Short mmCIF file of C-alpha atoms in Angstrom, two decimals:
data_model
loop_
_atom_site.label_atom_id
_atom_site.label_comp_id
_atom_site.label_asym_id
_atom_site.label_seq_id
_atom_site.Cartn_x
_atom_site.Cartn_y
_atom_site.Cartn_z
CA MET A 29 27.03 10.21 26.96
CA VAL A 30 26.31 9.44 23.27
CA SER A 31 27.97 13.11 21.38
CA HIS A 32 24.75 14.77 19.48
CA PRO A 33 25.35 17.62 17.15
CA HIS A 34 25.33 20.81 19.52
CA ALA A 35 27.56 18.80 21.72
CA GLY A 36 29.38 21.56 24.12
CA ASP A 37 26.62 24.11 23.77
CA PRO A 38 25.13 24.10 27.35
CA VAL A 39 21.32 24.42 26.36
CA PHE A 40 21.51 21.83 23.96
CA ASP A 41 23.52 19.22 26.68
CA LEU A 42 20.64 20.09 28.90
CA HIS A 43 17.97 18.77 26.15
CA VAL A 44 19.81 15.64 25.65
CA GLY A 45 17.38 12.78 26.37
CA GLY A 46 14.46 15.55 27.44
CA LYS A 47 14.25 16.80 30.45
CA MET A 48 11.74 14.35 31.85
CA GLU A 49 10.35 10.99 32.86
CA ILE A 50 8.05 8.35 34.53
CA LEU A 51 8.82 7.03 37.53
CA SER A 52 7.30 4.09 39.54
CA THR A 53 5.58 5.64 42.12
CA VAL A 54 5.83 1.68 43.81
CA ALA A 55 8.47 -1.05 44.38
CA LEU A 56 8.40 -4.03 42.63
CA ALA A 57 10.83 -6.09 44.13
CA GLY A 58 9.09 -9.40 43.86
CA PRO A 59 6.25 -11.98 43.07
CA ASP A 60 3.83 -10.43 45.60
CA GLU A 61 4.49 -6.91 44.55
CA LEU A 62 3.91 -8.41 41.53
CA SER A 63 0.65 -9.28 41.62
CA LEU A 64 -0.81 -6.61 43.61
CA ALA A 65 0.44 -3.34 41.38
CA TYR A 66 -0.86 -5.65 37.97
CA THR A 67 -2.83 -8.77 37.90
CA PRO A 68 -4.58 -10.22 39.55
CA GLY A 69 -4.99 -7.74 42.14
CA VAL A 70 -5.44 -3.99 40.00
CA ALA A 71 -8.49 -6.02 38.49
CA ARG A 72 -10.12 -5.52 42.02
CA VAL A 73 -9.66 -1.77 41.83
CA CYS A 74 -10.86 -1.47 38.55
CA GLU A 75 -14.31 -3.23 39.38
CA ALA A 76 -14.70 -0.85 42.08
CA ILE A 77 -13.81 1.96 39.51
CA ALA A 78 -16.29 0.52 37.24
CA ALA A 79 -18.95 0.59 39.87
CA ASP A 80 -18.20 3.81 40.70
CA PRO A 81 -15.69 6.10 38.28
CA SER A 82 -15.09 8.79 41.19
CA MET A 83 -12.88 6.40 42.41
CA THR A 84 -10.35 7.56 39.77
CA GLN A 85 -9.97 10.56 42.74
CA HIS A 86 -8.84 7.47 44.98
CA TYR A 87 -6.83 5.28 43.50
CA THR A 88 -5.18 6.47 39.56
CA TRP A 89 -2.57 9.71 39.54
CA VAL A 90 -6.02 11.30 37.51
CA PRO A 91 -6.60 13.89 40.01
CA ASN A 92 -2.85 15.12 39.72
CA THR A 93 -2.07 14.84 36.97
CA VAL A 94 -2.51 18.36 33.69
CA ALA A 95 -2.55 17.66 30.14
CA VAL A 96 -0.10 20.23 28.77
CA VAL A 97 -1.80 20.67 24.77
CA THR A 98 -0.83 22.70 22.83
CA ASP A 99 -0.60 22.78 18.50
CA GLY A 100 2.55 24.48 18.40
CA THR A 101 0.81 27.80 16.22
CA ALA A 102 1.69 30.15 18.70
CA VAL A 103 5.32 29.60 20.79
CA LEU A 104 6.62 31.74 23.01
CA GLY A 105 8.35 34.41 20.59
CA LEU A 106 8.55 32.00 18.37
CA GLY A 107 4.78 31.58 16.41
CA ASP A 108 3.96 29.02 14.76
CA ILE A 109 6.83 26.07 14.65
CA GLY A 110 4.41 23.34 14.44
CA PRO A 111 3.75 20.47 17.30
CA ALA A 112 7.39 18.95 17.30
CA ALA A 113 9.25 21.77 17.94
CA ALA A 114 6.96 22.86 20.46
CA MET A 115 7.97 19.51 22.78
CA PRO A 116 11.36 20.92 24.09
CA VAL A 117 8.93 24.30 25.46
CA MET A 118 5.81 21.46 26.83
CA GLU A 119 7.89 19.40 28.49
CA GLY A 120 9.64 22.58 30.44
CA LYS A 121 6.23 23.34 31.14
CA ALA A 122 5.87 19.91 32.34
CA VAL A 123 9.02 20.14 34.57
CA LEU A 124 7.66 23.75 35.77
CA PHE A 125 4.35 22.14 37.02
CA LYS A 126 5.98 19.53 39.07
CA GLN A 127 8.98 21.96 40.59
CA PHE A 128 6.37 24.66 41.68
CA GLY A 129 3.34 22.71 42.19
CA GLY A 130 3.80 19.20 42.57
CA VAL A 131 1.50 18.16 39.81
CA ASP A 132 2.31 15.49 37.39
CA ALA A 133 1.94 16.89 33.75
CA VAL A 134 2.36 15.39 30.18
CA PRO A 135 3.16 16.71 27.33
CA ILE A 136 0.06 16.45 24.61
CA CYS A 137 1.59 17.72 21.31
CA LEU A 138 -1.27 17.52 18.45
CA ASP A 139 -0.43 17.40 14.69
CA THR A 140 -3.44 19.92 13.38
CA THR A 141 -3.93 23.19 13.81
CA ASP A 142 -8.22 22.42 13.10
CA VAL A 143 -10.82 24.24 15.99
CA GLU A 144 -12.84 21.06 15.89
CA GLU A 145 -10.33 18.52 15.41
CA ILE A 146 -8.48 19.98 18.69
CA ILE A 147 -11.45 19.85 20.80
CA GLU A 148 -12.50 16.52 20.20
CA THR A 149 -9.43 14.98 20.66
CA VAL A 150 -8.70 16.24 23.65
CA VAL A 151 -12.50 15.49 25.06
CA ARG A 152 -11.07 12.04 24.35
CA LEU A 153 -7.73 12.59 26.14
CA ALA A 154 -10.44 14.32 29.39
CA PRO A 155 -10.37 10.65 31.32
CA SER A 156 -6.99 9.74 32.05
CA PHE A 157 -6.35 14.04 32.99
CA GLY A 158 -8.05 15.81 36.44
CA GLY A 159 -6.85 18.87 34.45
CA ILE A 160 -6.26 20.77 30.85
CA ASN A 161 -3.72 23.51 30.38
CA LEU A 162 -3.78 24.40 26.65
CA GLU A 163 -0.84 26.28 25.70
CA ASP A 164 0.54 28.14 22.77
CA ILE A 165 -2.11 28.01 20.58
CA SER A 166 -2.98 31.05 18.31
CA ALA A 167 -5.43 33.89 18.80
CA PRO A 168 -8.57 33.60 17.88
CA ARG A 169 -9.02 30.22 17.67
CA CYS A 170 -7.77 29.81 21.48
CA PHE A 171 -10.18 31.28 22.80
CA GLU A 172 -13.20 28.80 21.35
CA ILE A 173 -11.44 26.06 21.82
CA GLU A 174 -11.08 27.14 25.36
CA ALA A 175 -14.75 27.90 25.67
CA ARG A 176 -15.94 24.73 24.26
CA LEU A 177 -13.84 22.51 26.27
CA LYS A 178 -14.79 23.96 29.72
CA GLU A 179 -18.95 23.93 28.52
CA ARG A 180 -17.72 20.04 27.65
CA LEU A 181 -15.49 19.12 30.60
CA ASP A 182 -16.22 18.66 34.15
CA ILE A 183 -12.48 19.35 34.66
CA PRO A 184 -10.49 22.20 35.10
CA VAL A 185 -9.81 23.84 31.71
CA PHE A 186 -6.56 26.63 31.44
CA HIS A 187 -5.42 28.52 28.88
CA ASP A 188 -1.85 29.83 30.53
CA ASP A 189 -0.87 32.75 27.84
CA GLN A 190 -3.91 34.06 28.63
CA HIS A 191 -4.72 33.63 32.59
CA GLY A 192 -1.62 32.59 33.73
CA THR A 193 -0.46 36.06 32.61
CA ALA A 194 -3.26 38.22 33.54
CA VAL A 195 -3.55 36.84 37.05
CA VAL A 196 0.49 38.07 37.45
CA ALA A 197 -0.16 41.42 35.80
CA LEU A 198 -3.00 41.99 38.23
CA ALA A 199 -1.53 41.00 41.27
CA ALA A 200 1.67 43.24 40.07
CA LEU A 201 -0.76 46.45 39.30
CA THR A 202 -2.79 45.98 42.41
CA ASN A 203 1.15 46.74 43.88
CA ALA A 204 2.13 49.26 41.86
CA LEU A 205 -1.25 51.38 42.08
CA ARG A 206 -0.56 50.66 45.76
CA LEU A 207 2.82 51.77 45.47
CA THR A 208 1.62 54.85 43.50
CA GLY A 209 -1.59 55.73 45.58
CA ARG A 210 -4.13 55.79 43.05
CA ASP A 211 -7.06 53.39 42.98
CA ALA A 212 -8.53 51.09 40.92
CA ALA A 213 -12.02 52.37 40.00
CA THR A 214 -10.17 55.89 38.60
CA VAL A 215 -6.87 54.87 37.70
CA ARG A 216 -6.71 55.05 33.63
CA VAL A 217 -5.19 51.34 31.65
CA VAL A 218 -4.06 51.19 28.77
CA VAL A 219 -3.62 47.16 26.82
CA GLN A 220 -1.21 47.16 24.09
CA GLY A 221 -2.66 44.11 22.55
CA ALA A 222 -6.14 42.02 22.10
CA GLY A 223 -4.56 38.57 21.57
CA ALA A 224 -5.00 36.21 24.02
CA ALA A 225 -2.75 37.87 26.67
CA GLY A 226 -4.44 41.04 25.80
CA VAL A 227 -7.73 39.86 26.29
CA ALA A 228 -7.64 38.31 29.40
CA VAL A 229 -5.57 41.12 31.35
CA ALA A 230 -8.10 43.48 30.14
CA ARG A 231 -10.98 40.96 31.72
CA ILE A 232 -9.08 40.30 34.56
CA LEU A 233 -8.69 44.03 35.27
CA LEU A 234 -13.07 44.85 34.99
CA GLU A 235 -13.05 41.72 37.29
CA ALA A 236 -10.94 43.32 40.22
CA GLY A 237 -13.00 47.11 39.84
CA ILE A 238 -10.86 48.71 37.07
CA LYS A 239 -13.12 50.70 34.75
CA ASP A 240 -11.16 52.66 32.46
CA ILE A 241 -9.54 50.84 30.21
CA ALA A 242 -8.94 51.01 26.22
CA VAL A 243 -7.69 47.85 24.54
CA LEU A 244 -5.69 48.85 20.89
CA ASP A 245 -5.29 45.74 18.33
CA ARG A 246 -2.86 47.30 15.44
CA GLN A 247 -5.96 49.36 14.18
CA GLY A 248 -6.05 51.38 16.79
CA VAL A 249 -8.45 51.53 20.05
CA LEU A 250 -10.83 48.46 20.64
CA ASN A 251 -14.25 50.67 19.95
CA SER A 252 -17.98 49.73 18.91
CA SER A 253 -17.08 52.50 15.76
CA ARG A 254 -15.21 49.95 14.45
CA SER A 255 -16.42 47.77 12.13
CA ASP A 256 -13.53 45.28 11.50
CA LEU A 257 -13.88 44.00 15.13
CA THR A 258 -14.01 39.68 15.52
CA GLU A 259 -17.16 38.58 18.59
CA VAL A 260 -14.01 38.33 21.00
CA LYS A 261 -13.03 41.73 20.43
CA ALA A 262 -16.83 43.47 19.84
CA ALA A 263 -17.46 41.86 23.50
CA LEU A 264 -14.49 43.13 24.96
CA ALA A 265 -14.65 46.74 23.17
CA ARG A 266 -18.39 47.20 25.21
CA ASP A 267 -16.62 46.29 28.56
CA THR A 268 -14.70 49.00 28.07
CA ALA A 269 -13.24 51.68 25.97
CA ASP A 270 -17.49 52.22 25.04
CA HIS A 271 -17.67 53.16 28.08
CA PHE A 272 -15.50 55.98 28.23
CA ASP A 273 -15.84 56.57 24.19
CA ARG A 274 -12.21 56.69 24.20
CA ARG A 275 -11.41 55.66 20.60
CA GLY A 276 -8.35 56.54 17.50
CA THR A 277 -4.34 55.53 17.85
CA LEU A 278 -2.03 54.29 20.65
CA ALA A 279 -0.77 58.24 20.60
CA ASP A 280 -4.83 59.31 21.52
CA VAL A 281 -5.21 56.81 24.40
CA MET A 282 -1.80 56.83 26.62
CA ALA A 283 -1.78 60.90 26.71
CA GLY A 284 -2.61 61.20 30.06
CA ALA A 285 -2.80 57.39 31.11
CA ASP A 286 -1.85 56.12 34.53
CA VAL A 287 -0.76 52.69 32.89
CA TYR A 288 0.67 50.46 30.06
CA ILE A 289 0.95 46.91 29.97
CA GLY A 290 2.23 45.97 26.34
CA VAL A 291 1.18 42.23 25.18
CA SER A 292 2.02 43.21 21.54
CA GLY A 293 5.45 42.54 20.53
CA GLY A 294 5.29 46.01 19.06
CA GLN A 295 8.01 49.14 19.91
CA VAL A 296 6.37 52.97 21.88
CA PRO A 297 8.21 55.72 20.42
CA GLU A 298 9.08 57.40 23.19
CA GLU A 299 7.13 60.44 22.83
CA ILE A 300 4.12 58.77 23.42
CA VAL A 301 5.44 56.80 26.48
CA ALA A 302 6.40 60.71 28.05
CA SER A 303 2.98 61.48 27.41
CA MET A 304 1.84 59.58 30.54
CA ALA A 305 0.63 60.78 33.69
CA ASP A 306 3.41 61.57 36.55
CA ASP A 307 4.41 57.84 38.46
CA ALA A 308 3.62 56.05 36.08
CA ILE A 309 3.19 51.92 35.48
CA ILE A 310 5.22 50.81 32.37
CA PHE A 311 5.00 46.64 31.91
CA GLY A 312 6.01 45.63 28.46
CA LEU A 313 5.75 42.02 28.64
CA ALA A 314 6.82 40.97 25.23
CA ASN A 315 9.67 38.33 24.87
CA PRO A 316 13.01 38.97 24.84
CA THR A 317 11.87 42.37 23.63
CA PRO A 318 9.39 44.83 25.88
CA GLU A 319 7.45 47.38 24.24
CA VAL A 320 9.13 49.92 26.27
CA HIS A 321 12.52 48.89 27.06
CA PRO A 322 13.15 49.70 30.59
CA ASP A 323 16.09 52.07 30.26
CA LEU A 324 13.75 54.30 28.04
CA ALA A 325 10.53 53.50 31.32
CA HIS A 326 12.43 54.78 33.64
CA ARG A 327 13.15 57.91 32.35
CA TYR A 328 9.07 58.50 32.55
CA ALA A 329 7.65 55.73 34.70
CA ARG A 330 7.82 54.97 38.60
CA VAL A 331 6.99 51.57 37.86
CA VAL A 332 8.34 49.28 35.80
CA ALA A 333 7.59 45.79 35.13
CA THR A 334 9.05 43.17 31.56
CA GLY A 335 8.58 39.34 30.77
CA ARG A 336 12.60 39.05 31.21
CA SER A 337 14.57 37.50 33.96
CA ASP A 338 16.97 40.19 33.80
CA PHE A 339 15.42 42.74 35.42
CA PRO A 340 13.21 43.63 38.18
CA ASN A 341 9.21 42.59 38.68
CA GLN A 342 8.85 39.90 36.28
CA ILE A 343 5.84 38.98 35.07
CA ASN A 344 6.50 35.20 34.94
CA ASN A 345 3.33 32.81 34.74
CA VAL A 346 4.87 30.65 36.70
CA LEU A 347 4.31 32.40 39.78
CA ALA A 348 0.27 31.12 38.63
CA PHE A 349 -0.27 28.17 37.10
CA PRO A 350 0.80 25.59 39.29
CA GLY A 351 -0.45 27.09 42.83
CA ILE A 352 -3.59 27.53 40.41
CA PHE A 353 -3.78 24.12 39.74
CA ARG A 354 -2.71 22.24 42.45
CA GLY A 355 -5.36 24.62 44.81
CA ALA A 356 -8.18 22.95 42.62
CA PHE A 357 -6.35 19.70 42.33
CA ASP A 358 -7.02 20.21 46.24
CA VAL A 359 -11.27 20.37 46.05
CA HIS A 360 -11.84 18.24 43.60
CA ALA A 361 -12.64 21.44 41.27
CA THR A 362 -15.22 21.50 38.24
CA ALA A 363 -13.94 24.80 36.71
CA ILE A 364 -11.57 27.35 37.50
CA THR A 365 -13.57 30.72 37.37
CA GLU A 366 -12.69 34.22 37.72
CA GLY A 367 -13.00 34.18 41.39
CA MET A 368 -10.29 31.78 41.76
CA LYS A 369 -7.73 33.81 39.27
CA VAL A 370 -8.63 37.17 41.09
CA ALA A 371 -7.94 34.90 44.47
CA ALA A 372 -4.15 33.90 42.81
CA ALA A 373 -3.54 37.79 42.16
CA THR A 374 -4.77 39.09 45.74
CA ALA A 375 -2.16 35.83 47.15
CA LEU A 376 1.14 37.22 44.68
CA ALA A 377 0.15 40.38 45.26
CA GLU A 378 -0.23 40.12 49.67
CA LEU A 379 3.36 38.24 50.11
CA VAL A 380 5.03 41.50 49.36
CA GLY A 381 3.31 42.80 51.79
CA ASP A 382 5.91 45.55 53.69
CA ASP A 383 8.85 44.82 51.62
CA LEU A 384 7.21 46.41 48.72
CA ARG A 385 9.33 49.01 46.83
CA GLU A 386 9.45 50.01 43.31
CA ASP A 387 11.39 47.39 42.16
CA LEU A 388 9.48 44.55 44.13
CA VAL A 389 6.19 44.83 43.26
CA ILE A 390 5.52 40.81 42.55
CA PRO A 391 7.42 38.12 44.87
CA SER A 392 10.12 36.16 43.05
CA PRO A 393 9.12 32.61 41.62
CA PHE A 394 11.56 31.21 43.92
CA ASP A 395 10.10 32.52 46.70
CA PRO A 396 8.75 29.08 48.59
CA ARG A 397 5.90 30.57 49.90
CA VAL A 398 4.58 31.09 46.76
CA PRO A 399 2.74 28.03 45.56
CA GLY A 400 1.00 27.23 48.49
CA ALA A 401 -0.61 31.07 48.89
CA VAL A 402 -1.62 30.07 46.01
CA ARG A 403 -2.72 26.85 46.37
CA GLU A 404 -5.16 28.29 49.53
CA ALA A 405 -6.38 30.85 48.26
CA VAL A 406 -7.65 29.09 44.84
CA ALA A 407 -9.17 26.01 47.24
CA ASP A 408 -10.83 29.03 49.36
CA ALA A 409 -12.51 30.23 46.24
CA ALA A 410 -13.49 27.11 44.44
CA ARG A 411 -15.44 26.59 47.54
CA ARG A 412 -17.05 29.90 47.48
CA ASP A 413 -17.92 30.19 43.86
CA GLY A 414 -19.47 26.73 44.55
CA VAL A 415 -16.95 24.26 42.28
CA ALA A 416 -15.28 22.27 44.94
CA ARG A 417 -16.32 19.03 45.30
CA ARG A 418 -14.49 18.35 48.34
#
């Protein structure tokens, strides 16, 4: 092996040469195989697709391939590190797609942060892919980019930082509510963070029947009495805190709250955590430092989850996105609907079954049942929602 600047460090050693490669699915043992895989044989397939573009679904890799697209502006907990530095993460995402969903993925790091340029670039790349997974694009631009791509493309477009997190959080919360004897219609939830993940978490909770939700950004609760809200935040305020006139600071809404979901990266003082209801549920999802460290959370909460792999109840997106795309691809879906996301969350929650306990409200990413359960639930929901083409 050629020496490299960080030789001996196991992380860097693993990354030498990248984490992925492209392999042929056909053998080219001689001229006969070559003439079938390439010219002249390939021309017949090209002509068939030219006559009927839907033939790409049968004779190319397109229907099983997703583009993992980023501009490098919100990479993990590292922030705006640019497209080149984002590549190891995008490669990793592609490996996860293959390992956990049998989906081929191509990392694409764009050297632009302009909304229009990103949209136009992805639209022009779209014929090469069966779906688009947007990754690590900062808010609020990510909302517009996803919404406009969904309007222009007839293939699934999914921003995993938003919806992957939301699906897994809903699955874990569904079981936490069952364990603590709470009802979705009456539970009080606080979501700290109104970026990509926070907005999506709040939206999927609403879809699941949870009504009393207070979402906070750095200035406090999103409420229509505020004049500084973006369009996305204003719409969310109308659908959440306005209904119960929740307003003010984190301390104001945490008193008596049943559930805290942190997607902000801030730190919650102990006295605020202590003000929550008995048998509280605390999800501190910031990585690597949760908003409420599990040691503190366990003093006041019955169920605690984080985004880390070294604590129980990891809210890990890999539980969701591979199976969601696999299910969408299986039925040639034109989109990923809210119903498909909720179905994925329900399937994940049900896998826990009778094993439900305080330190097991969500299955492990290595549970072999996960990909198939999510895949089937998403495919069925796509048919119900009318977006399946087969």
